[in-house]
mmCIF file of C-alpha atoms in Angstrom:
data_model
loop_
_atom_site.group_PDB
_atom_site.id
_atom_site.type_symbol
_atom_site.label_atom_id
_atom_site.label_comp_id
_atom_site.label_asym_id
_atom_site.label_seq_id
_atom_site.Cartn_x
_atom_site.Cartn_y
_atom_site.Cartn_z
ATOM 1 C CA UNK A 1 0.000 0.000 0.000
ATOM 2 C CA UNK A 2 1.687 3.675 -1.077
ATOM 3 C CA UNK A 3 2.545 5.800 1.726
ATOM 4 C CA UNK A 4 0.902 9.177 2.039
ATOM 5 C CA UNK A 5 3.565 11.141 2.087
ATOM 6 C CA UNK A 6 5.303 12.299 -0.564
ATOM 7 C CA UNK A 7 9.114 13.910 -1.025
ATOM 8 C CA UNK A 8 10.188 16.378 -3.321
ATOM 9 C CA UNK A 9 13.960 16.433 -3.921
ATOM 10 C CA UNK A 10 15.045 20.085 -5.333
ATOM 11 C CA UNK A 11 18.834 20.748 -5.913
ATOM 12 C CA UNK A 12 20.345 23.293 -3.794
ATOM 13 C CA UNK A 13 20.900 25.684 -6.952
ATOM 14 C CA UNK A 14 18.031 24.392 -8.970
ATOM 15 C CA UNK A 15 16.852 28.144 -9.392
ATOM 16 C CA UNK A 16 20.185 29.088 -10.768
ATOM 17 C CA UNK A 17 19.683 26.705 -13.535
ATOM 18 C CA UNK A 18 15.977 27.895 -13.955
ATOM 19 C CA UNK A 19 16.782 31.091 -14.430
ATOM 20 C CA UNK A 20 19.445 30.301 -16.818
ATOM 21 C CA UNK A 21 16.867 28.754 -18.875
ATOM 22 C CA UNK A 22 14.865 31.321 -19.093
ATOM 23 C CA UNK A 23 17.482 33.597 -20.351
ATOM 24 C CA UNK A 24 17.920 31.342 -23.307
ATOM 25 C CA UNK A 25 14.672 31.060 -24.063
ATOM 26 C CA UNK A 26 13.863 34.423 -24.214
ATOM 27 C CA UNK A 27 17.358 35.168 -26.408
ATOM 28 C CA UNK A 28 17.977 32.186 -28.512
ATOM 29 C CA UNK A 29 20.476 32.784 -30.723
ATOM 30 C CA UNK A 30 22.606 33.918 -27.333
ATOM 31 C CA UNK A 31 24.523 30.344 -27.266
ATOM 32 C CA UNK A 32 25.397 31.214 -31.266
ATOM 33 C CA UNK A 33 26.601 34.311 -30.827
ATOM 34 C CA UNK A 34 28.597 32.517 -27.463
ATOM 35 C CA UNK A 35 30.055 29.766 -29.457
ATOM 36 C CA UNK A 36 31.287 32.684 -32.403
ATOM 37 C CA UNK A 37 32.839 34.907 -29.507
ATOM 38 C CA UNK A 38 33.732 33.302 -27.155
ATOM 39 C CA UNK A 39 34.490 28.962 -28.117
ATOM 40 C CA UNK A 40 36.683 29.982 -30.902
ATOM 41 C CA UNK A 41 40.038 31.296 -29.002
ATOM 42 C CA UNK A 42 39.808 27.597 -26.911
ATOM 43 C CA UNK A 43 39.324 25.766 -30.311
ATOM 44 C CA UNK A 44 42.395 27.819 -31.619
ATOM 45 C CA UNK A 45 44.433 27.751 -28.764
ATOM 46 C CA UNK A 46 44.231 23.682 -28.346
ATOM 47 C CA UNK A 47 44.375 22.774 -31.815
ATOM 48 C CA UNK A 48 47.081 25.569 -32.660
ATOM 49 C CA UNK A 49 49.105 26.104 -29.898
ATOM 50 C CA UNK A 50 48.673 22.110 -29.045
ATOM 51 C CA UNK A 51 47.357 23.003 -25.290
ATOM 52 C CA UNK A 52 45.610 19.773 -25.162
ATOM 53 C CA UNK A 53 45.877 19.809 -21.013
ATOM 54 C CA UNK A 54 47.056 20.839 -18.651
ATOM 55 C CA UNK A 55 50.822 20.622 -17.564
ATOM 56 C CA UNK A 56 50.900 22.052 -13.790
ATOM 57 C CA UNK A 57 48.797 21.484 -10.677
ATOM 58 C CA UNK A 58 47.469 23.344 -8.233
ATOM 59 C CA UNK A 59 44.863 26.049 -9.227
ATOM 60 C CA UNK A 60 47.421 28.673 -9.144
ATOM 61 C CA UNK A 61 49.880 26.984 -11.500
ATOM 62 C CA UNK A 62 47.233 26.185 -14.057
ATOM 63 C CA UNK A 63 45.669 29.580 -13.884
ATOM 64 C CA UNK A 64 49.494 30.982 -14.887
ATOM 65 C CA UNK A 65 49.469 28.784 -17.530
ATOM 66 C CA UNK A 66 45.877 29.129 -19.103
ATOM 67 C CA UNK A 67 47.106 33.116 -18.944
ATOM 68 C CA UNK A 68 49.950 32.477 -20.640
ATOM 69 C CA UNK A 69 48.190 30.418 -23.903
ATOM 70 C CA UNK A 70 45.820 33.938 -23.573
ATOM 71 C CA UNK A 71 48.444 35.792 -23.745
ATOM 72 C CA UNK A 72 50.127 34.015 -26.650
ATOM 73 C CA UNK A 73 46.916 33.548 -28.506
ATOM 74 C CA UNK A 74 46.283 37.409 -28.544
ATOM 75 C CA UNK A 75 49.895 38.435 -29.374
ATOM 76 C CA UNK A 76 49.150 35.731 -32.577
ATOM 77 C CA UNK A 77 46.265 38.194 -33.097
ATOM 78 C CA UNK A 78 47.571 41.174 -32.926
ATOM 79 C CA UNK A 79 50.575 40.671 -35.199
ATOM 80 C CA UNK A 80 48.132 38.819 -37.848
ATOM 81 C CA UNK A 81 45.839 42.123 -37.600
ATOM 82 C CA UNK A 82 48.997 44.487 -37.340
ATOM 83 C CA UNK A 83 51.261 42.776 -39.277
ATOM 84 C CA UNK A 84 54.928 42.040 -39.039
ATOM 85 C CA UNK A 85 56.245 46.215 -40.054
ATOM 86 C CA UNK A 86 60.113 45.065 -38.615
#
């Protein structure tokens, strides 16, 4: 026989992730204009620059190092934009 009571389980951040939706339903082509902004400097810098993972630990160490791939990737911009003048 089924019990009477009943349990609803709700994640802590459930709303977070509501909201979120929302947010993309009301803009949808947000994620495209995401993945044309924002996805392609990863892409380039792992397939390019062959930063496939990580070589330090520690959150500080990787954080130097995913700076430095930044850094590199937008000096790579910069001199294709600017061009090589020397």
């Amino acid at each position: 026989m089924p019990s009477k009571e009943r349990r609803i389980a709700r994640w802590e951040h459930e709303q977070v992730v509501e909201e979120v939706q929302r947010r993309l339903d009301s803009d949808p082509d947000a994620m495209r204009r995401r993945r044309e902004t924002v996805e392609h400097p990863f892409g380039t810098i792992k397939t390019w620059m062959g930063a496939t993972h990580f070589l330090m630990k520690r959150l500080r160490n990787v954080a130097a190092e995913m700076a430095l791939h930044v850094l590199a990737n937008n000096l790579t911009r910069v001199m294709n934009i600017v061009g090589n003048r020397a």
